[in-house]
Short mmCIF file of C-alpha atoms and ligand atoms in Angstrom, two decimals:
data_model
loop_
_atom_site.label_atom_id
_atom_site.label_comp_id
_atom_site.label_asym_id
_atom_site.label_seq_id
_atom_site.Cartn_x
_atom_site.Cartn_y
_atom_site.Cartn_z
CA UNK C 1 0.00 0.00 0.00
CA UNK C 2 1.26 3.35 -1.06
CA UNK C 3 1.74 5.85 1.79
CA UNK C 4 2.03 9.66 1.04
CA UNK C 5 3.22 11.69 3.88
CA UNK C 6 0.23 14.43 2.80
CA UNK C 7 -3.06 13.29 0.30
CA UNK C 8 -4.45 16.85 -0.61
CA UNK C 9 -6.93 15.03 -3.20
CA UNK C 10 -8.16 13.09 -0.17
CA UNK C 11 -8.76 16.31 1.92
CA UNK C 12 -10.26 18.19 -0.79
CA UNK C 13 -12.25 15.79 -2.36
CA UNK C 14 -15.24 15.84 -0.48
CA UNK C 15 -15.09 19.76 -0.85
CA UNK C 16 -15.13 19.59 -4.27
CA UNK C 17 -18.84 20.67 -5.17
CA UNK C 18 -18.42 23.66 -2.09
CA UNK C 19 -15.05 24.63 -3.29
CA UNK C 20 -16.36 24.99 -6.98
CA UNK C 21 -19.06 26.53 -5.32
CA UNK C 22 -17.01 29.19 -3.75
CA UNK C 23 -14.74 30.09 -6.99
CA UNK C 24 -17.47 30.51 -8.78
CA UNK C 25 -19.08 33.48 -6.46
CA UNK C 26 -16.00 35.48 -6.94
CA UNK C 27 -16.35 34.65 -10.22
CA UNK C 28 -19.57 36.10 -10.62
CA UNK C 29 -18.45 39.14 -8.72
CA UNK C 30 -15.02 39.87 -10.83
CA UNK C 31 -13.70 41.18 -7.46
CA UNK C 32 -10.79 39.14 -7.27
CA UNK C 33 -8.38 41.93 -5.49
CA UNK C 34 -9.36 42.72 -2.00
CA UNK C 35 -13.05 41.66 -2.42
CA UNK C 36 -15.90 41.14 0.44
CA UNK C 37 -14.57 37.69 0.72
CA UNK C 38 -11.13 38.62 2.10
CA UNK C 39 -12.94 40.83 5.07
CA UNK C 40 -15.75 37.94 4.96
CA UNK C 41 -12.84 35.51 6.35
CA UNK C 42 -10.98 38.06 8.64
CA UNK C 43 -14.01 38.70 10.21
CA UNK C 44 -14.18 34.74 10.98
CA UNK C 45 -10.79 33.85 11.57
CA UNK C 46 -9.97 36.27 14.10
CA UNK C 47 -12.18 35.50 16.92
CA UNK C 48 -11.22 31.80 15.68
CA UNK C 49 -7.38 33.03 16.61
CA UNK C 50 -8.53 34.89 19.47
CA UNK C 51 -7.27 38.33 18.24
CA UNK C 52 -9.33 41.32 17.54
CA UNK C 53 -8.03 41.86 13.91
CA UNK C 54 -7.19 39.52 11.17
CA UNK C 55 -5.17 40.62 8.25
CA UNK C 56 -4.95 38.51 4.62
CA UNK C 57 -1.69 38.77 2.97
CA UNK C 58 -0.06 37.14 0.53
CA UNK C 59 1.70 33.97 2.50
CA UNK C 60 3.29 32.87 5.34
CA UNK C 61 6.83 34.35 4.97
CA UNK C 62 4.76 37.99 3.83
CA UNK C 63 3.10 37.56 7.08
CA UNK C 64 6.51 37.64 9.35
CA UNK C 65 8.19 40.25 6.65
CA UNK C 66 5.23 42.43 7.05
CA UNK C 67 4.88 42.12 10.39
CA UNK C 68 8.92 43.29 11.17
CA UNK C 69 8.11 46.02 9.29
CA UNK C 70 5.32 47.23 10.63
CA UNK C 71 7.24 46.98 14.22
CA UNK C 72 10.23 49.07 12.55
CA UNK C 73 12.64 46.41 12.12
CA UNK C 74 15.64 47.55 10.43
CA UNK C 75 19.31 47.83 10.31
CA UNK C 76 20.95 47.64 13.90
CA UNK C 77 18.39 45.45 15.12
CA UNK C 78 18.78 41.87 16.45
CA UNK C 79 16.35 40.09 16.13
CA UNK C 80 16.14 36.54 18.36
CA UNK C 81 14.70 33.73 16.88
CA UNK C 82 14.66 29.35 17.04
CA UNK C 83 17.02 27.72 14.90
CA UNK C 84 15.10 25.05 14.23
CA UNK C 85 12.34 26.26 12.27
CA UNK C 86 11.29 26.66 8.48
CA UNK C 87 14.14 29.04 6.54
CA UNK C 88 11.25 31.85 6.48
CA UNK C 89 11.43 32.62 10.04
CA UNK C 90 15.48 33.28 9.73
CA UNK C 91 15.19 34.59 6.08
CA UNK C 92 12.82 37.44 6.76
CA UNK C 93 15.05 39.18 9.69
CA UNK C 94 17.82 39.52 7.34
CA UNK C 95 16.04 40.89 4.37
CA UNK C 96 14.62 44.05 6.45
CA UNK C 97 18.49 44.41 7.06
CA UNK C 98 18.42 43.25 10.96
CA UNK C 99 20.50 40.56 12.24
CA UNK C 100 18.92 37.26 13.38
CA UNK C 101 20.34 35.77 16.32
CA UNK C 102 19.57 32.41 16.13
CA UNK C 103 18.77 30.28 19.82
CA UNK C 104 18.58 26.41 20.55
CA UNK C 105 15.91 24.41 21.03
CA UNK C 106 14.29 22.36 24.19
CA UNK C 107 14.66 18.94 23.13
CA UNK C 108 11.96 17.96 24.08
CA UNK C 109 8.94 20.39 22.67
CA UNK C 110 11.37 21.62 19.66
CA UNK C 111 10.39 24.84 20.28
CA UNK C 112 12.93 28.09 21.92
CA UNK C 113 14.22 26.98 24.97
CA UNK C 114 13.52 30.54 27.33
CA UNK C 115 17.00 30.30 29.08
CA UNK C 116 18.78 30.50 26.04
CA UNK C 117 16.33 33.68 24.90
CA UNK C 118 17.25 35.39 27.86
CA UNK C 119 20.91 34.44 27.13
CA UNK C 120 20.97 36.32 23.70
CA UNK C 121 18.90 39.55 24.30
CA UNK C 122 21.47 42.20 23.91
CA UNK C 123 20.88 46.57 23.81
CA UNK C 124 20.35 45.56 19.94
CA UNK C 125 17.26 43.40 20.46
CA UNK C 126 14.14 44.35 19.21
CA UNK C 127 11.48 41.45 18.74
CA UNK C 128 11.53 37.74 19.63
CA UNK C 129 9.81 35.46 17.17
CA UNK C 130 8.84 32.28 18.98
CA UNK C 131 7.66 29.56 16.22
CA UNK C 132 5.26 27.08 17.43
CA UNK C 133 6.96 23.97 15.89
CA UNK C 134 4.86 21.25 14.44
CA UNK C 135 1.85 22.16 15.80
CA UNK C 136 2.26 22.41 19.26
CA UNK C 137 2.80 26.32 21.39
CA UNK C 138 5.72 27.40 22.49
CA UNK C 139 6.33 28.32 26.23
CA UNK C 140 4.74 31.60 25.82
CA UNK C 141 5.08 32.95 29.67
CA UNK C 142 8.44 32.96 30.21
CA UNK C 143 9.06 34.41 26.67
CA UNK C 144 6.67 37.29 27.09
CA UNK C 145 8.07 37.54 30.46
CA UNK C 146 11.50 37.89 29.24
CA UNK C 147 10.43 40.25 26.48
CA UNK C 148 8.64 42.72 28.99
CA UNK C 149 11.48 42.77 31.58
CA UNK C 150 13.79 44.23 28.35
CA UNK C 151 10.83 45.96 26.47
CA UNK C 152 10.70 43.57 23.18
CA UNK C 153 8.09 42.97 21.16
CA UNK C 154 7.08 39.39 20.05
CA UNK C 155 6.00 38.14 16.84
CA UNK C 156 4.34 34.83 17.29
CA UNK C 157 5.27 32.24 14.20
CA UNK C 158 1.87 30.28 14.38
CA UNK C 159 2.08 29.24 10.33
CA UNK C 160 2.21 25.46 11.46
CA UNK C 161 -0.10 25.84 14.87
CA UNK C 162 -3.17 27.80 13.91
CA UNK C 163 -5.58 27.09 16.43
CA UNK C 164 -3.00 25.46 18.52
CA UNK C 165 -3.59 26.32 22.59
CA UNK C 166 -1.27 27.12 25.05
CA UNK C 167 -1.51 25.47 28.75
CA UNK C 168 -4.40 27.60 29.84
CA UNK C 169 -5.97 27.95 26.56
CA UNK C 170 -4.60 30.91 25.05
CA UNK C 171 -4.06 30.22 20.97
CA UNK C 172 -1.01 30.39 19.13
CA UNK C 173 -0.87 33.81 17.21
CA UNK C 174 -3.05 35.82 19.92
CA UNK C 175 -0.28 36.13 23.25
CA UNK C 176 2.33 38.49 21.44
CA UNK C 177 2.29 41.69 19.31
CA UNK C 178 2.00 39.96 16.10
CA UNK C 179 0.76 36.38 15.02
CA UNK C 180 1.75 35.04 11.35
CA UNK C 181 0.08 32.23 9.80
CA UNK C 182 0.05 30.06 6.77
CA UNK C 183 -2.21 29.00 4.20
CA UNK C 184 0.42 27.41 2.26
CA UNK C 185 -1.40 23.51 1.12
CA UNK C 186 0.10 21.39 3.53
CA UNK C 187 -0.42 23.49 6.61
CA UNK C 188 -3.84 22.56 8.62
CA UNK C 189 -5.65 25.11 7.39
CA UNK C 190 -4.08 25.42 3.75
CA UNK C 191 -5.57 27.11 0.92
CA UNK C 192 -5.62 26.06 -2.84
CA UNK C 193 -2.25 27.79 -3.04
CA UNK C 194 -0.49 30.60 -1.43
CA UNK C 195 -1.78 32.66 1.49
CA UNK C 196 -1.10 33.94 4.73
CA UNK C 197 -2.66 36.00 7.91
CA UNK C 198 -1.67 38.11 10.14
CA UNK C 199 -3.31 38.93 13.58
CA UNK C 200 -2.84 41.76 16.10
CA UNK C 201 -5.07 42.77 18.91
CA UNK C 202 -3.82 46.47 19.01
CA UNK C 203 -5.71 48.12 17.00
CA UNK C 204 -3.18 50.86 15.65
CA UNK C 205 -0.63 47.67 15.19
CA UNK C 206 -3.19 46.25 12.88
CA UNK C 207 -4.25 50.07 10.54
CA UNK C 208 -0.35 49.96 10.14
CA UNK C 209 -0.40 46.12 9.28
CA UNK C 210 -3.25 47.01 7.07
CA UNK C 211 -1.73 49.97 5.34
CA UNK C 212 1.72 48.19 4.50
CA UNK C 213 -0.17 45.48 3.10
CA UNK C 214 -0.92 47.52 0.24
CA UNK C 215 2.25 49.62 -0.12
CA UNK C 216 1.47 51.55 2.73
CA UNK C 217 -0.58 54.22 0.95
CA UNK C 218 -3.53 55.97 2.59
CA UNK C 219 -5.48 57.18 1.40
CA UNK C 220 -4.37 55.27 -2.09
CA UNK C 221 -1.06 56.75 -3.53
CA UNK C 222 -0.43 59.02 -0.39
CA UNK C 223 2.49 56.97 1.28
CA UNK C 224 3.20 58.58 4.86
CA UNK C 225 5.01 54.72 4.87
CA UNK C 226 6.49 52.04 2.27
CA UNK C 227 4.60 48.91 2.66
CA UNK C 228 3.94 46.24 -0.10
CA UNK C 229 1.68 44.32 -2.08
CA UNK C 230 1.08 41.91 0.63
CA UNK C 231 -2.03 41.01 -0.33
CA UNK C 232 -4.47 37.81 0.08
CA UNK C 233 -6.22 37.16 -3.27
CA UNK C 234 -10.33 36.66 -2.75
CA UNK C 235 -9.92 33.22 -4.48
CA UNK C 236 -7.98 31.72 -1.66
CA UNK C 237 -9.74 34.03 0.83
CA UNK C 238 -13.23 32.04 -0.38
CA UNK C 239 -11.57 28.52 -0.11
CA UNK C 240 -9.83 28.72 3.41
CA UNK C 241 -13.41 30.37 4.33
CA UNK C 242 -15.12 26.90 3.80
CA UNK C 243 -12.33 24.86 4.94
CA UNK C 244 -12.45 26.83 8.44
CA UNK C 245 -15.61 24.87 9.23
CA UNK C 246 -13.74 21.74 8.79
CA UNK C 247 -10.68 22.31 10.53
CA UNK C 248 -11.57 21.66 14.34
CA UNK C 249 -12.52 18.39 12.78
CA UNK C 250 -9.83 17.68 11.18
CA UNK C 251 -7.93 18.71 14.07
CA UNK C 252 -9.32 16.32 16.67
CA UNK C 253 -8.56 13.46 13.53
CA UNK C 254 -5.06 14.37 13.83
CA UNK C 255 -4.88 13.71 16.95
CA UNK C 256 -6.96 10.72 17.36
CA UNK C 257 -4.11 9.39 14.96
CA UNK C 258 -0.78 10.55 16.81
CA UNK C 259 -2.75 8.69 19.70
CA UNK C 260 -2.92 5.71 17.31
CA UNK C 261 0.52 5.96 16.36
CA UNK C 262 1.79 6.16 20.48
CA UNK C 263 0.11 2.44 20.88
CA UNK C 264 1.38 0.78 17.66
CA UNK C 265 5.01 2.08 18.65
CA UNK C 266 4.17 1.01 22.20
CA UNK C 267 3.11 -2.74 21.05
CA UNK C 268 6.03 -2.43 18.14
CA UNK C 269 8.78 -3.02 21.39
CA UNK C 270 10.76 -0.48 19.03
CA UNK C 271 10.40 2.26 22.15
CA UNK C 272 12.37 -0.21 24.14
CA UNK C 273 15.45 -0.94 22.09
CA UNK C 274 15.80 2.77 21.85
CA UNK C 275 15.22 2.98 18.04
CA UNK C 276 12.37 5.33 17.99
CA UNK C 277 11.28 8.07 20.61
CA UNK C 278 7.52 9.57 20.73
CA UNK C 279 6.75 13.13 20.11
CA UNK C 280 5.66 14.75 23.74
CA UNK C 281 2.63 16.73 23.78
CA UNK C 282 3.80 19.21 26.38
CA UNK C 283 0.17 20.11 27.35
CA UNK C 284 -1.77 17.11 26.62
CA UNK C 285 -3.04 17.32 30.50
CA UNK C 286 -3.94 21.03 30.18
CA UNK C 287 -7.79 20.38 29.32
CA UNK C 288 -7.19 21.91 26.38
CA UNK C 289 -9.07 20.89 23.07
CA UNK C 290 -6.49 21.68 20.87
CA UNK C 291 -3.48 20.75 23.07
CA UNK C 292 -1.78 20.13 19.84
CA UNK C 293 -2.72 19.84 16.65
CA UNK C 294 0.19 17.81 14.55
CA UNK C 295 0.98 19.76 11.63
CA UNK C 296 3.29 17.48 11.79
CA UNK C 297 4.21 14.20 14.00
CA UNK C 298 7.66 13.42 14.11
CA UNK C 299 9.84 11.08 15.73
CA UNK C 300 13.04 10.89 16.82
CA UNK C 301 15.34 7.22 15.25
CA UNK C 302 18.04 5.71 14.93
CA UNK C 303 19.99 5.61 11.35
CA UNK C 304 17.24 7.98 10.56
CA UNK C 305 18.55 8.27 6.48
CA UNK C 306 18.24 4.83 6.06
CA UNK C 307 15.38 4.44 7.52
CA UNK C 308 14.45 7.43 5.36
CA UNK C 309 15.59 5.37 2.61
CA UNK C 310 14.36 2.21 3.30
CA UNK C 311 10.78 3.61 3.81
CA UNK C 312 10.72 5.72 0.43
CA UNK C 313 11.37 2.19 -1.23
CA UNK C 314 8.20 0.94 0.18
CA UNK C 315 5.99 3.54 -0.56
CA UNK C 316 5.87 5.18 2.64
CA UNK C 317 6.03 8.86 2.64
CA UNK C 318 8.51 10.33 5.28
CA UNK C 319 9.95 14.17 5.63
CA UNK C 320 12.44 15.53 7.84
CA UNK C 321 11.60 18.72 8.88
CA UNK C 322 14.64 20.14 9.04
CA UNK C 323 17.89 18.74 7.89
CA UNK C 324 20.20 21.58 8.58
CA UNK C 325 19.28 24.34 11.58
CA UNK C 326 19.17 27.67 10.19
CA UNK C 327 22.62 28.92 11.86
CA UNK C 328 24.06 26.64 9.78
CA UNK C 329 22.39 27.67 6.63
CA UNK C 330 25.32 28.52 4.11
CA UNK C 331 23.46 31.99 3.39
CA UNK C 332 24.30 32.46 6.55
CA UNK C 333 27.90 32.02 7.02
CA UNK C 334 28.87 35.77 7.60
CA UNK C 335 27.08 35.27 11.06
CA UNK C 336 29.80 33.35 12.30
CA UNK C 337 27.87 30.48 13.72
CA UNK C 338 29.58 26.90 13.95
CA UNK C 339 28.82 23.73 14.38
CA UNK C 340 28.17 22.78 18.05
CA UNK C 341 26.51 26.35 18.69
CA UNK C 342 23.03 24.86 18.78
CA UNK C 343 23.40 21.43 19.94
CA UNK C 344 20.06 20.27 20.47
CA UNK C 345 18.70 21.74 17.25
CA UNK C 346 21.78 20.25 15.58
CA UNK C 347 20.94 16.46 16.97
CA UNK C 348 17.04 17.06 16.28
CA UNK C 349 18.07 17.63 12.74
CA UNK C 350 19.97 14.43 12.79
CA UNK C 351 17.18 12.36 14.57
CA UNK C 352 13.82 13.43 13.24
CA UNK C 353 11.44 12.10 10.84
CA UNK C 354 7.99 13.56 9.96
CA UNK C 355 5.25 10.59 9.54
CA UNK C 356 1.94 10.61 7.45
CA UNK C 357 -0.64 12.23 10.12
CA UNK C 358 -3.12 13.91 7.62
CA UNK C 359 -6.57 13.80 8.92
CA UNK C 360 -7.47 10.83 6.45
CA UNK C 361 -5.31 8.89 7.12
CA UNK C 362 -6.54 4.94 8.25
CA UNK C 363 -5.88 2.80 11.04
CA UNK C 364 -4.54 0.47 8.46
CA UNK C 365 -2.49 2.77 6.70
CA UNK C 366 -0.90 3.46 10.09
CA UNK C 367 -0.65 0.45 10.99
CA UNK C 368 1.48 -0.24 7.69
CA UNK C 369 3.77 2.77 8.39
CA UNK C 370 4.45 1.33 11.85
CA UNK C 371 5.20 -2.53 10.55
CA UNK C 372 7.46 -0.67 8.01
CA UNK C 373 9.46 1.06 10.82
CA UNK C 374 9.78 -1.98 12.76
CA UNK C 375 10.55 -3.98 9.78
CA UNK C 376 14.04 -1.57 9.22
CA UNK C 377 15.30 -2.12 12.89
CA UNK C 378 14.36 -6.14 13.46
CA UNK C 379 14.34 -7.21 9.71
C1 LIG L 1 5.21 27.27 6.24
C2 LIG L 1 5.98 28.08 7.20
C3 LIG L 1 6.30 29.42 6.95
C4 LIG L 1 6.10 30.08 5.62
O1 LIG L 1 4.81 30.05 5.12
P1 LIG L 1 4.58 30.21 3.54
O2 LIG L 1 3.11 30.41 3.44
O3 LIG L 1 5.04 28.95 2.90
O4 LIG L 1 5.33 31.39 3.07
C5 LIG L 1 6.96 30.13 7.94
N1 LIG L 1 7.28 29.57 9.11
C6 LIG L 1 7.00 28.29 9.39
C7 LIG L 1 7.37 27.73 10.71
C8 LIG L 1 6.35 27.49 8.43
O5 LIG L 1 6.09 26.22 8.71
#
């Protein structure tokens, strides 16, 4: 049985007819730019993120570059950020000119570990960008904590963790100045293409956020600031629109399945030998609905490129999400980081494998990923 790590015809399959549905309305209206449908979805999504205002742009990566722009992030500034995240995160602090100062992990949540925040602030720091890896929030009080004791401002990366909730039920996206999200396909709430959101409960924060997404001119081609086109096409704005109905569902699917996975490993004995080690949900005893919500599920194994390997040749989609920590990104040499800087972030990115957790996804299917796995390390 073939095994993709994501099916997007699955998921959007049984949207088909509403999907078409929803095209064709902005069809009919010709307002593709902009259109009621864009302000038809903020309106939705942002008591959905718990934030008064909900911006559209353009993607995921627009969201974080507009959003360090909109806070003033330029030249001079340091910016701290995780190392082990998507390149975005990293690649948008150096293109407004700042300099990203990139922090390890905790090994065990794979998001910023605090004491090694509060390690890097210097005079030069401006903002903190937390990014909720894999679905799951990062520890949001002692970051905001250290950002208030030195005056920072925080802009949440929430592209892989939108509705995800924090220990007391806070969402990702809604705790610090800024939240950026994704609507990039294989994110939980993807669109049919690119898109992105940004949130903001102050409201002047969010008229700025609003102005630089379209060049910053206001009223049009007065510019009292130089924004960009940053904008969320009504198309996409109409799809994720009727796939927001569908995502607590698909949510709770998810992680019916990681609970799957955590008793086939159990039974597999593979937990034992020290091949293969669970992914923790740090707040699964919080009462929380949406203690996580697996963007991604991803294990830590042994000889994980074979394994890689071996699984490809049976038809068993795997990712690893991400090879090569961001301080060690050749673009980013100048920065003087070396190996050994990072260290857990470094051995995550030796020992992690993403595994098929897409709402769809069967029993049986699991079941066959899981055999597969424990066919590499017994034979
Ligand atoms: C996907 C992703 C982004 C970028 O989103 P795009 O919509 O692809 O531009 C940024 N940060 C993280 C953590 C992501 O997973």
């Amino acid at each position: 049985m073939k095994i993709p790590l994501l099916d997007l015809k699955a998921h959007h399959g049984p949207l088909k007819a509403e999907l078409l549905e929803a095209f064709e309305a902005v069809f009919d209206s010709q307002a593709f730019i902009l259109g009621p449908e864009v302000k038809a979805l903020e309106e939705v999504i942002a008591p959905y993120c718990q934030s008064e205002h909900a911006i559209g742009v353009s993607s995921g990566t627009d969201a974080l570059l507009l959003a360090l722009m909109a806070l003033g992030v330029g030249p001079g500034d340091e910016v701290i950020t995780s190392t082990y995240t998507f390149f975005a995160t990293g690649g948008v602090i150096a293109r407004v000119g700042a300099t990203p100062v990139f922090v390890d992990i905790d090994p065990v949540s794979f998001n910023l570990a605090p004491e090694k925040v509060e390690a890097a602030v210097s005079p030069k720091t401006k903002v903190i960008i937390p990014v909720h890896l894999y679905g799951q929030v990062a520890d949001m009080d002692a970051i905001l904590e250290i950002a208030n004791r030195h005056r920072l401002k925080v802009v949440e990366d929430a592209a892989q963790a939108i509705g995800a909730e924090y220990k007391d039920g806070r969402r990702a996206g809604s705790m610090g100045d800024i939240g950026c999200f994704s609507f990039f396909p294989s994110k939980n709430l993807g669109a049919l293409g690119d898109g992105g959101l940004v949130t903001a409960s102050d409201t002047d924060l969010a008229d700025r956020l609003r102005k630089m997404r379209v060049h910053g001119g206001h009223p049009k081609y007065y510019h009292q600031m130089i924004g960009g086109n940053f904008r969320l096409d009504s198309i996409q704005a109409a799809f994720v629109k009727v796939k927001l109905k569908y995502l607590d569902g698909w949510t709770r699917q998810r992680q019916e399945n990681a609970k799957h996975y955590a008793s086939l490993f159990k039974q597999s004995g593979l937990i034992e030998k020290e091949a293969l080690g669970l992914p923790r949900a740090v707040y699964a005893d919080s009462g929380c609905a949406h203690y996580h919500i697996y963007n991604q599920f991803v294990i830590r194994v042994r000889d994980r490129d074979a394994l890689r390997e071996f699984l490809a040749k049976a038809e068993i989609g795997a990712e690893i999400y991400y090879p090569v920590p961001v301080h060690l990104q050749d673009c980013f040499k100048d920065l003087g980081y070396k190996q050994g800087d990072c260290p857990e972030a470094e051995k995550a990115a030796a020992e992690s494998l993403a595994l098929p957790i897409y709402p769809e996804l069967t029993d049986e299917m699991q079941a066959v990923v899981v055999e597969g796995i424990k066919r590499f390390y017994t034979g």
